[in-house]
Short mmCIF file of the N, C-alpha and C atoms (twelve columns), coordinates in Angstrom:
data_MODEL
# 
_entry.id   MODEL 
# 
loop_
_atom_site.group_PDB 
_atom_site.id 
_atom_site.type_symbol 
_atom_site.label_atom_id 
_atom_site.label_alt_id 
_atom_site.label_comp_id 
_atom_site.label_asym_id 
_atom_site.label_seq_id 
_atom_site.Cartn_x 
_atom_site.Cartn_y 
_atom_site.Cartn_z 
_atom_site.pdbx_PDB_model_num 
ATOM 1   N N  . MET A 1   0.845   -1.162  0.000  1 
ATOM 2   C CA . MET A 1   0.000   0.000   0.000  1 
ATOM 3   C C  . MET A 1   0.896   1.232   0.000  1 
ATOM 4   N N  . ALA A 2   0.739   2.111   -0.959 1 
ATOM 5   C CA . ALA A 2   1.556   3.313   -1.073 1 
ATOM 6   C C  . ALA A 2   1.021   4.392   -0.147 1 
ATOM 7   N N  . ALA A 3   1.915   5.227   0.358  1 
ATOM 8   C CA . ALA A 3   1.513   6.340   1.213  1 
ATOM 9   C C  . ALA A 3   0.819   7.392   0.363  1 
ATOM 10  N N  . GLU A 4   -0.181  8.006   0.932  1 
ATOM 11  C CA . GLU A 4   -0.903  9.078   0.257  1 
ATOM 12  C C  . GLU A 4   -0.119  10.374  0.456  1 
ATOM 13  N N  . VAL A 5   0.204   11.068  -0.653 1 
ATOM 14  C CA . VAL A 5   0.978   12.299  -0.569 1 
ATOM 15  C C  . VAL A 5   0.162   13.436  -1.142 1 
ATOM 16  N N  . ASP A 6   0.141   14.563  -0.424 1 
ATOM 17  C CA . ASP A 6   -0.517  15.773  -0.898 1 
ATOM 18  C C  . ASP A 6   0.398   16.389  -1.947 1 
ATOM 19  N N  . GLY A 7   -0.061  16.471  -3.174 1 
ATOM 20  C CA . GLY A 7   0.766   16.957  -4.274 1 
ATOM 21  C C  . GLY A 7   1.229   18.389  -4.118 1 
ATOM 22  N N  . SER A 8   0.455   19.240  -3.443 1 
ATOM 23  C CA . SER A 8   0.835   20.641  -3.326 1 
ATOM 24  C C  . SER A 8   1.971   20.854  -2.339 1 
ATOM 25  N N  . SER A 9   2.031   20.039  -1.287 1 
ATOM 26  C CA . SER A 9   3.062   20.256  -0.272 1 
ATOM 27  C C  . SER A 9   4.102   19.152  -0.239 1 
ATOM 28  N N  . GLY A 10  3.809   18.015  -0.859 1 
ATOM 29  C CA . GLY A 10  4.716   16.882  -0.790 1 
ATOM 30  C C  . GLY A 10  4.668   16.161  0.540  1 
ATOM 31  N N  . ARG A 11  3.722   16.523  1.407  1 
ATOM 32  C CA . ARG A 11  3.599   15.899  2.721  1 
ATOM 33  C C  . ARG A 11  2.607   14.752  2.662  1 
ATOM 34  N N  . LEU A 12  2.777   13.838  3.582  1 
ATOM 35  C CA . LEU A 12  1.826   12.734  3.684  1 
ATOM 36  C C  . LEU A 12  0.453   13.267  4.061  1 
ATOM 37  N N  . ASP A 13  -0.576  12.754  3.440  1 
ATOM 38  C CA . ASP A 13  -1.952  13.079  3.799  1 
ATOM 39  C C  . ASP A 13  -2.335  12.129  4.930  1 
ATOM 40  N N  . LEU A 14  -2.236  12.603  6.169  1 
ATOM 41  C CA . LEU A 14  -2.450  11.736  7.322  1 
ATOM 42  C C  . LEU A 14  -3.871  11.207  7.405  1 
ATOM 43  N N  . ASP A 15  -4.840  11.990  6.963  1 
ATOM 44  C CA . ASP A 15  -6.219  11.495  6.978  1 
ATOM 45  C C  . ASP A 15  -6.362  10.296  6.049  1 
ATOM 46  N N  . ALA A 16  -5.778  10.400  4.847  1 
ATOM 47  C CA . ALA A 16  -5.855  9.291   3.891  1 
ATOM 48  C C  . ALA A 16  -5.085  8.082   4.410  1 
ATOM 49  N N  . CYS A 17  -3.924  8.323   5.029  1 
ATOM 50  C CA . CYS A 17  -3.150  7.209   5.594  1 
ATOM 51  C C  . CYS A 17  -3.918  6.542   6.727  1 
ATOM 52  N N  . GLY A 18  -4.566  7.339   7.558  1 
ATOM 53  C CA . GLY A 18  -5.365  6.782   8.655  1 
ATOM 54  C C  . GLY A 18  -6.521  5.953   8.138  1 
ATOM 55  N N  . ALA A 19  -7.173  6.436   7.084  1 
ATOM 56  C CA . ALA A 19  -8.281  5.680   6.492  1 
ATOM 57  C C  . ALA A 19  -7.775  4.374   5.890  1 
ATOM 58  N N  . ALA A 20  -6.603  4.419   5.251  1 
ATOM 59  C CA . ALA A 20  -6.023  3.200   4.679  1 
ATOM 60  C C  . ALA A 20  -5.660  2.211   5.780  1 
ATOM 61  N N  . LEU A 21  -5.127  2.706   6.884  1 
ATOM 62  C CA . LEU A 21  -4.804  1.834   8.014  1 
ATOM 63  C C  . LEU A 21  -6.070  1.200   8.575  1 
ATOM 64  N N  . GLU A 22  -7.119  1.975   8.683  1 
ATOM 65  C CA . GLU A 22  -8.395  1.446   9.187  1 
ATOM 66  C C  . GLU A 22  -8.912  0.340   8.274  1 
ATOM 67  N N  . ARG A 23  -8.832  0.553   6.962  1 
ATOM 68  C CA . ARG A 23  -9.274  -0.478  6.016  1 
ATOM 69  C C  . ARG A 23  -8.424  -1.738  6.143  1 
ATOM 70  N N  . ALA A 24  -7.119  -1.559  6.319  1 
ATOM 71  C CA . ALA A 24  -6.224  -2.712  6.458  1 
ATOM 72  C C  . ALA A 24  -6.531  -3.493  7.734  1 
ATOM 73  N N  . ILE A 25  -6.814  -2.792  8.817  1 
ATOM 74  C CA . ILE A 25  -7.157  -3.455  10.081 1 
ATOM 75  C C  . ILE A 25  -8.450  -4.238  9.929  1 
ATOM 76  N N  . GLU A 26  -9.427  -3.621  9.293  1 
ATOM 77  C CA . GLU A 26  -10.708 -4.316  9.083  1 
ATOM 78  C C  . GLU A 26  -10.517 -5.563  8.227  1 
ATOM 79  N N  . ALA A 27  -9.729  -5.449  7.154  1 
ATOM 80  C CA . ALA A 27  -9.499  -6.596  6.268  1 
ATOM 81  C C  . ALA A 27  -8.747  -7.702  6.997  1 
ATOM 82  N N  . ALA A 28  -7.726  -7.329  7.766  1 
ATOM 83  C CA . ALA A 28  -6.959  -8.332  8.513  1 
ATOM 84  C C  . ALA A 28  -7.836  -9.011  9.556  1 
ATOM 85  N N  . GLY A 29  -8.671  -8.233  10.219 1 
ATOM 86  C CA . GLY A 29  -9.584  -8.806  11.210 1 
ATOM 87  C C  . GLY A 29  -10.560 -9.773  10.574 1 
ATOM 88  N N  . ALA A 30  -11.052 -9.421  9.382  1 
ATOM 89  C CA . ALA A 30  -11.986 -10.302 8.675  1 
ATOM 90  C C  . ALA A 30  -11.326 -11.619 8.288  1 
ATOM 91  N N  . LEU A 31  -10.007 -11.597 8.114  1 
ATOM 92  C CA . LEU A 31  -9.266  -12.816 7.786  1 
ATOM 93  C C  . LEU A 31  -8.850  -13.589 9.037  1 
ATOM 94  N N  . GLY A 32  -9.208  -13.064 10.192 1 
ATOM 95  C CA . GLY A 32  -8.871  -13.735 11.439 1 
ATOM 96  C C  . GLY A 32  -7.456  -13.477 11.918 1 
ATOM 97  N N  . LEU A 33  -6.808  -12.461 11.376 1 
ATOM 98  C CA . LEU A 33  -5.437  -12.142 11.774 1 
ATOM 99  C C  . LEU A 33  -5.434  -11.292 13.045 1 
ATOM 100 N N  . ASP A 34  -4.344  -11.342 13.780 1 
ATOM 101 C CA . ASP A 34  -4.183  -10.565 15.004 1 
ATOM 102 C C  . ASP A 34  -3.965  -9.101  14.623 1 
ATOM 103 N N  . VAL A 35  -4.853  -8.236  15.036 1 
ATOM 104 C CA . VAL A 35  -4.773  -6.824  14.662 1 
ATOM 105 C C  . VAL A 35  -4.432  -5.927  15.858 1 
ATOM 106 N N  . ARG A 36  -4.004  -6.522  16.967 1 
ATOM 107 C CA . ARG A 36  -3.737  -5.721  18.170 1 
ATOM 108 C C  . ARG A 36  -2.645  -4.676  17.942 1 
ATOM 109 N N  . ALA A 37  -1.551  -5.054  17.323 1 
ATOM 110 C CA . ALA A 37  -0.454  -4.097  17.111 1 
ATOM 111 C C  . ALA A 37  -0.903  -2.959  16.194 1 
ATOM 112 N N  . ALA A 38  -1.568  -3.304  15.113 1 
ATOM 113 C CA . ALA A 38  -2.042  -2.278  14.177 1 
ATOM 114 C C  . ALA A 38  -3.085  -1.387  14.835 1 
ATOM 115 N N  . SER A 39  -3.932  -1.962  15.665 1 
ATOM 116 C CA . SER A 39  -4.926  -1.162  16.382 1 
ATOM 117 C C  . SER A 39  -4.249  -0.197  17.349 1 
ATOM 118 N N  . GLY A 40  -3.143  -0.638  17.952 1 
ATOM 119 C CA . GLY A 40  -2.379  0.246   18.830 1 
ATOM 120 C C  . GLY A 40  -1.786  1.422   18.074 1 
ATOM 121 N N  . VAL A 41  -1.291  1.148   16.877 1 
ATOM 122 C CA . VAL A 41  -0.763  2.226   16.033 1 
ATOM 123 C C  . VAL A 41  -1.885  3.197   15.697 1 
ATOM 124 N N  . ARG A 42  -3.035  2.659   15.324 1 
ATOM 125 C CA . ARG A 42  -4.185  3.508   14.987 1 
ATOM 126 C C  . ARG A 42  -4.550  4.402   16.162 1 
ATOM 127 N N  . SER A 43  -4.556  3.855   17.374 1 
ATOM 128 C CA . SER A 43  -4.892  4.644   18.561 1 
ATOM 129 C C  . SER A 43  -3.866  5.749   18.792 1 
ATOM 130 N N  . GLY A 44  -2.589  5.413   18.608 1 
ATOM 131 C CA . GLY A 44  -1.539  6.417   18.775 1 
ATOM 132 C C  . GLY A 44  -1.651  7.539   17.765 1 
ATOM 133 N N  . VAL A 45  -1.965  7.185   16.528 1 
ATOM 134 C CA . VAL A 45  -2.136  8.194   15.483 1 
ATOM 135 C C  . VAL A 45  -3.317  9.094   15.825 1 
ATOM 136 N N  . ALA A 46  -4.405  8.497   16.255 1 
ATOM 137 C CA . ALA A 46  -5.590  9.284   16.598 1 
ATOM 138 C C  . ALA A 46  -5.289  10.237  17.752 1 
ATOM 139 N N  . GLU A 47  -4.539  9.753   18.732 1 
ATOM 140 C CA . GLU A 47  -4.198  10.588  19.885 1 
ATOM 141 C C  . GLU A 47  -3.319  11.758  19.476 1 
ATOM 142 N N  . ARG A 48  -2.351  11.501  18.609 1 
ATOM 143 C CA . ARG A 48  -1.400  12.545  18.230 1 
ATOM 144 C C  . ARG A 48  -1.912  13.462  17.123 1 
ATOM 145 N N  . SER A 49  -2.941  13.056  16.422 1 
ATOM 146 C CA . SER A 49  -3.397  13.864  15.291 1 
ATOM 147 C C  . SER A 49  -3.943  15.211  15.731 1 
ATOM 148 N N  . GLY A 50  -4.245  15.360  17.002 1 
ATOM 149 C CA . GLY A 50  -4.726  16.641  17.500 1 
ATOM 150 C C  . GLY A 50  -3.622  17.643  17.770 1 
ATOM 151 N N  . PHE A 51  -2.360  17.222  17.703 1 
ATOM 152 C CA . PHE A 51  -1.258  18.139  17.958 1 
ATOM 153 C C  . PHE A 51  -0.969  18.967  16.718 1 
ATOM 154 N N  . PRO A 52  -0.498  20.202  16.898 1 
ATOM 155 C CA . PRO A 52  -0.135  21.026  15.740 1 
ATOM 156 C C  . PRO A 52  0.932   20.329  14.895 1 
ATOM 157 N N  . THR A 53  0.872   20.539  13.597 1 
ATOM 158 C CA . THR A 53  1.809   19.854  12.699 1 
ATOM 159 C C  . THR A 53  3.224   20.408  12.792 1 
ATOM 160 N N  . ASP A 54  3.391   21.569  13.409 1 
ATOM 161 C CA . ASP A 54  4.738   22.132  13.537 1 
ATOM 162 C C  . ASP A 54  5.338   21.897  14.923 1 
ATOM 163 N N  . LEU A 55  4.733   21.004  15.702 1 
ATOM 164 C CA . LEU A 55  5.251   20.664  17.028 1 
ATOM 165 C C  . LEU A 55  6.096   19.402  16.905 1 
ATOM 166 N N  . TYR A 56  7.375   19.526  17.199 1 
ATOM 167 C CA . TYR A 56  8.295   18.399  17.068 1 
ATOM 168 C C  . TYR A 56  8.659   17.844  18.432 1 
ATOM 169 N N  . VAL A 57  8.845   16.550  18.488 1 
ATOM 170 C CA . VAL A 57  9.378   15.888  19.669 1 
ATOM 171 C C  . VAL A 57  10.703  15.276  19.238 1 
ATOM 172 N N  . LEU A 58  11.736  15.596  19.949 1 
ATOM 173 C CA . LEU A 58  13.076  15.179  19.573 1 
ATOM 174 C C  . LEU A 58  13.737  14.513  20.767 1 
ATOM 175 N N  . ALA A 59  14.372  13.392  20.548 1 
ATOM 176 C CA . ALA A 59  15.122  12.707  21.607 1 
ATOM 177 C C  . ALA A 59  16.603  12.785  21.284 1 
ATOM 178 N N  . LEU A 60  17.382  13.134  22.276 1 
ATOM 179 C CA . LEU A 60  18.835  13.129  22.133 1 
ATOM 180 C C  . LEU A 60  19.342  11.913  22.883 1 
ATOM 181 N N  . ALA A 61  19.948  11.005  22.172 1 
ATOM 182 C CA . ALA A 61  20.442  9.773   22.785 1 
ATOM 183 C C  . ALA A 61  21.891  9.570   22.385 1 
ATOM 184 N N  . GLY A 62  22.659  9.034   23.304 1 
ATOM 185 C CA . GLY A 62  24.055  8.770   23.005 1 
ATOM 186 C C  . GLY A 62  24.807  8.406   24.257 1 
ATOM 187 N N  . GLY A 63  26.046  8.083   24.079 1 
ATOM 188 C CA . GLY A 63  26.895  7.691   25.194 1 
ATOM 189 C C  . GLY A 63  27.163  8.848   26.139 1 
ATOM 190 N N  . THR A 64  27.701  8.519   27.293 1 
ATOM 191 C CA . THR A 64  28.014  9.537   28.285 1 
ATOM 192 C C  . THR A 64  29.146  10.437  27.788 1 
ATOM 193 N N  . GLY A 65  28.978  11.730  28.004 1 
ATOM 194 C CA . GLY A 65  30.025  12.677  27.651 1 
ATOM 195 C C  . GLY A 65  30.127  13.055  26.193 1 
ATOM 196 N N  . VAL A 66  29.110  12.746  25.385 1 
ATOM 197 C CA . VAL A 66  29.212  13.045  23.951 1 
ATOM 198 C C  . VAL A 66  28.633  14.404  23.572 1 
ATOM 199 N N  . GLY A 67  28.005  15.113  24.526 1 
ATOM 200 C CA . GLY A 67  27.528  16.463  24.237 1 
ATOM 201 C C  . GLY A 67  26.033  16.628  24.096 1 
ATOM 202 N N  . LYS A 68  25.255  15.675  24.588 1 
ATOM 203 C CA . LYS A 68  23.793  15.790  24.475 1 
ATOM 204 C C  . LYS A 68  23.281  17.029  25.209 1 
ATOM 205 N N  . SER A 69  23.748  17.239  26.440 1 
ATOM 206 C CA . SER A 69  23.307  18.410  27.209 1 
ATOM 207 C C  . SER A 69  23.760  19.698  26.539 1 
ATOM 208 N N  . SER A 70  24.969  19.720  26.035 1 
ATOM 209 C CA . SER A 70  25.469  20.915  25.338 1 
ATOM 210 C C  . SER A 70  24.626  21.214  24.103 1 
ATOM 211 N N  . LEU A 71  24.246  20.176  23.372 1 
ATOM 212 C CA . LEU A 71  23.402  20.362  22.193 1 
ATOM 213 C C  . LEU A 71  22.024  20.881  22.595 1 
ATOM 214 N N  . LEU A 72  21.435  20.298  23.641 1 
ATOM 215 C CA . LEU A 72  20.129  20.770  24.116 1 
ATOM 216 C C  . LEU A 72  20.216  22.238  24.510 1 
ATOM 217 N N  . ASN A 73  21.245  22.607  25.246 1 
ATOM 218 C CA . ASN A 73  21.405  23.995  25.667 1 
ATOM 219 C C  . ASN A 73  21.558  24.922  24.462 1 
ATOM 220 N N  . ALA A 74  22.281  24.478  23.448 1 
ATOM 221 C CA . ALA A 74  22.451  25.289  22.241 1 
ATOM 222 C C  . ALA A 74  21.125  25.448  21.503 1 
ATOM 223 N N  . LEU A 75  20.350  24.375  21.404 1 
ATOM 224 C CA . LEU A 75  19.051  24.449  20.735 1 
ATOM 225 C C  . LEU A 75  18.095  25.370  21.490 1 
ATOM 226 N N  . ALA A 76  18.140  25.307  22.819 1 
ATOM 227 C CA . ALA A 76  17.246  26.116  23.646 1 
ATOM 228 C C  . ALA A 76  17.690  27.571  23.715 1 
ATOM 229 N N  . GLY A 77  18.980  27.811  23.494 1 
ATOM 230 C CA . GLY A 77  19.485  29.171  23.596 1 
ATOM 231 C C  . GLY A 77  19.681  29.621  25.031 1 
ATOM 232 N N  . GLU A 78  19.650  28.687  25.952 1 
ATOM 233 C CA . GLU A 78  19.844  28.978  27.371 1 
ATOM 234 C C  . GLU A 78  20.212  27.682  28.086 1 
ATOM 235 N N  . PRO A 79  20.817  27.776  29.268 1 
ATOM 236 C CA . PRO A 79  21.176  26.555  29.999 1 
ATOM 237 C C  . PRO A 79  19.926  25.819  30.495 1 
ATOM 238 N N  . ILE A 80  19.728  24.616  30.021 1 
ATOM 239 C CA . ILE A 80  18.596  23.775  30.416 1 
ATOM 240 C C  . ILE A 80  19.101  22.569  31.191 1 
ATOM 241 N N  . SER A 81  20.166  21.989  30.705 1 
ATOM 242 C CA . SER A 81  20.725  20.777  31.293 1 
ATOM 243 C C  . SER A 81  22.203  21.015  31.597 1 
ATOM 244 N N  . ALA A 82  22.612  20.696  32.819 1 
ATOM 245 C CA . ALA A 82  24.005  20.915  33.212 1 
ATOM 246 C C  . ALA A 82  24.939  20.095  32.329 1 
ATOM 247 N N  . ALA A 83  25.974  20.739  31.860 1 
ATOM 248 C CA . ALA A 83  26.999  20.057  31.066 1 
ATOM 249 C C  . ALA A 83  28.320  20.218  31.800 1 
ATOM 250 N N  . GLY A 84  29.131  19.190  31.775 1 
ATOM 251 C CA . GLY A 84  30.398  19.286  32.481 1 
ATOM 252 C C  . GLY A 84  31.319  18.135  32.145 1 
ATOM 253 N N  . VAL A 85  32.504  18.160  32.745 1 
ATOM 254 C CA . VAL A 85  33.491  17.126  32.469 1 
ATOM 255 C C  . VAL A 85  33.253  15.877  33.307 1 
ATOM 256 N N  . MET A 86  32.530  15.997  34.409 1 
ATOM 257 C CA . MET A 86  32.217  14.855  35.262 1 
ATOM 258 C C  . MET A 86  31.207  13.962  34.547 1 
ATOM 259 N N  . ARG A 87  31.417  12.662  34.541 1 
ATOM 260 C CA . ARG A 87  30.498  11.757  33.846 1 
ATOM 261 C C  . ARG A 87  29.866  10.803  34.823 1 
ATOM 262 N N  . PRO A 88  28.606  10.478  34.700 1 
ATOM 263 C CA . PRO A 88  27.616  11.206  33.900 1 
ATOM 264 C C  . PRO A 88  27.186  12.475  34.616 1 
ATOM 265 N N  . THR A 89  26.942  13.536  33.867 1 
ATOM 266 C CA . THR A 89  26.485  14.801  34.438 1 
ATOM 267 C C  . THR A 89  24.975  14.775  34.613 1 
ATOM 268 N N  . THR A 90  24.254  14.320  33.609 1 
ATOM 269 C CA . THR A 90  22.795  14.272  33.656 1 
ATOM 270 C C  . THR A 90  22.365  12.872  34.073 1 
ATOM 271 N N  . SER A 91  21.620  12.790  35.169 1 
ATOM 272 C CA . SER A 91  21.209  11.473  35.662 1 
ATOM 273 C C  . SER A 91  19.711  11.227  35.523 1 
ATOM 274 N N  . GLU A 92  18.958  12.246  35.115 1 
ATOM 275 C CA . GLU A 92  17.507  12.135  34.954 1 
ATOM 276 C C  . GLU A 92  17.125  12.565  33.537 1 
ATOM 277 N N  . PRO A 93  16.073  11.983  32.984 1 
ATOM 278 C CA . PRO A 93  15.590  12.470  31.682 1 
ATOM 279 C C  . PRO A 93  15.188  13.943  31.803 1 
ATOM 280 N N  . THR A 94  15.423  14.692  30.755 1 
ATOM 281 C CA . THR A 94  15.117  16.117  30.747 1 
ATOM 282 C C  . THR A 94  14.207  16.419  29.568 1 
ATOM 283 N N  . ALA A 95  13.145  17.155  29.835 1 
ATOM 284 C CA . ALA A 95  12.253  17.614  28.762 1 
ATOM 285 C C  . ALA A 95  12.315  19.133  28.725 1 
ATOM 286 N N  . TRP A 96  12.407  19.687  27.549 1 
ATOM 287 C CA . TRP A 96  12.403  21.136  27.376 1 
ATOM 288 C C  . TRP A 96  11.378  21.491  26.319 1 
ATOM 289 N N  . VAL A 97  10.575  22.481  26.622 1 
ATOM 290 C CA . VAL A 97  9.568   22.987  25.693 1 
ATOM 291 C C  . VAL A 97  9.673   24.506  25.715 1 
ATOM 292 N N  . PRO A 98  9.730   25.156  24.555 1 
ATOM 293 C CA . PRO A 98  9.729   26.622  24.557 1 
ATOM 294 C C  . PRO A 98  8.470   27.137  25.263 1 
ATOM 295 N N  . ALA A 99  8.600   28.205  26.012 1 
ATOM 296 C CA . ALA A 99  7.470   28.742  26.780 1 
ATOM 297 C C  . ALA A 99  6.258   29.016  25.895 1 
ATOM 298 N N  . THR A 100 6.493   29.393  24.648 1 
ATOM 299 C CA . THR A 100 5.383   29.704  23.744 1 
ATOM 300 C C  . THR A 100 4.622   28.464  23.294 1 
ATOM 301 N N  . ARG A 101 5.161   27.262  23.553 1 
ATOM 302 C CA . ARG A 101 4.526   26.024  23.097 1 
ATOM 303 C C  . ARG A 101 4.075   25.119  24.245 1 
ATOM 304 N N  . LEU A 102 4.144   25.593  25.493 1 
ATOM 305 C CA . LEU A 102 3.795   24.752  26.640 1 
ATOM 306 C C  . LEU A 102 2.385   24.184  26.546 1 
ATOM 307 N N  . THR A 103 1.428   24.996  26.150 1 
ATOM 308 C CA . THR A 103 0.046   24.518  26.055 1 
ATOM 309 C C  . THR A 103 -0.073  23.408  25.025 1 
ATOM 310 N N  . ASP A 104 0.576   23.574  23.867 1 
ATOM 311 C CA . ASP A 104 0.521   22.562  22.811 1 
ATOM 312 C C  . ASP A 104 1.186   21.260  23.236 1 
ATOM 313 N N  . ALA A 105 2.292   21.359  23.970 1 
ATOM 314 C CA . ALA A 105 3.090   20.175  24.297 1 
ATOM 315 C C  . ALA A 105 2.709   19.516  25.616 1 
ATOM 316 N N  . ALA A 106 1.908   20.159  26.438 1 
ATOM 317 C CA . ALA A 106 1.596   19.627  27.771 1 
ATOM 318 C C  . ALA A 106 1.136   18.172  27.752 1 
ATOM 319 N N  . PRO A 107 0.251   17.752  26.833 1 
ATOM 320 C CA . PRO A 107 -0.179  16.349  26.844 1 
ATOM 321 C C  . PRO A 107 0.962   15.364  26.590 1 
ATOM 322 N N  . LEU A 108 1.998   15.789  25.899 1 
ATOM 323 C CA . LEU A 108 3.133   14.903  25.636 1 
ATOM 324 C C  . LEU A 108 3.978   14.678  26.883 1 
ATOM 325 N N  . LEU A 109 3.876   15.579  27.831 1 
ATOM 326 C CA . LEU A 109 4.713   15.520  29.025 1 
ATOM 327 C C  . LEU A 109 4.047   14.795  30.182 1 
ATOM 328 N N  . GLU A 110 2.831   14.354  30.004 1 
ATOM 329 C CA . GLU A 110 2.112   13.672  31.089 1 
ATOM 330 C C  . GLU A 110 2.639   12.283  31.305 1 
# 
């Protein structure tokens, strides 16, 4: 099944993709196939489809001391996560959201 693309923007048409996923789940269910994983994907898509399309979630992952905190601080434009020569410096997961986007991102942080 090919992804549906909006010709004007080159972006995926998420509504069309969601409808195609729904049809695939129904067809698989009619064949007696296990649709739990696909249904979970459908639920996740439905939950996230209410978020603005310009809201990004980014994870910084890597070994200790490679500069994840420094990169986060540079992206934020202010100190968010302590960076230093002592390893590991950051011992807890850190989430940062620009103040102007807190309302949009709040459900992601729950």
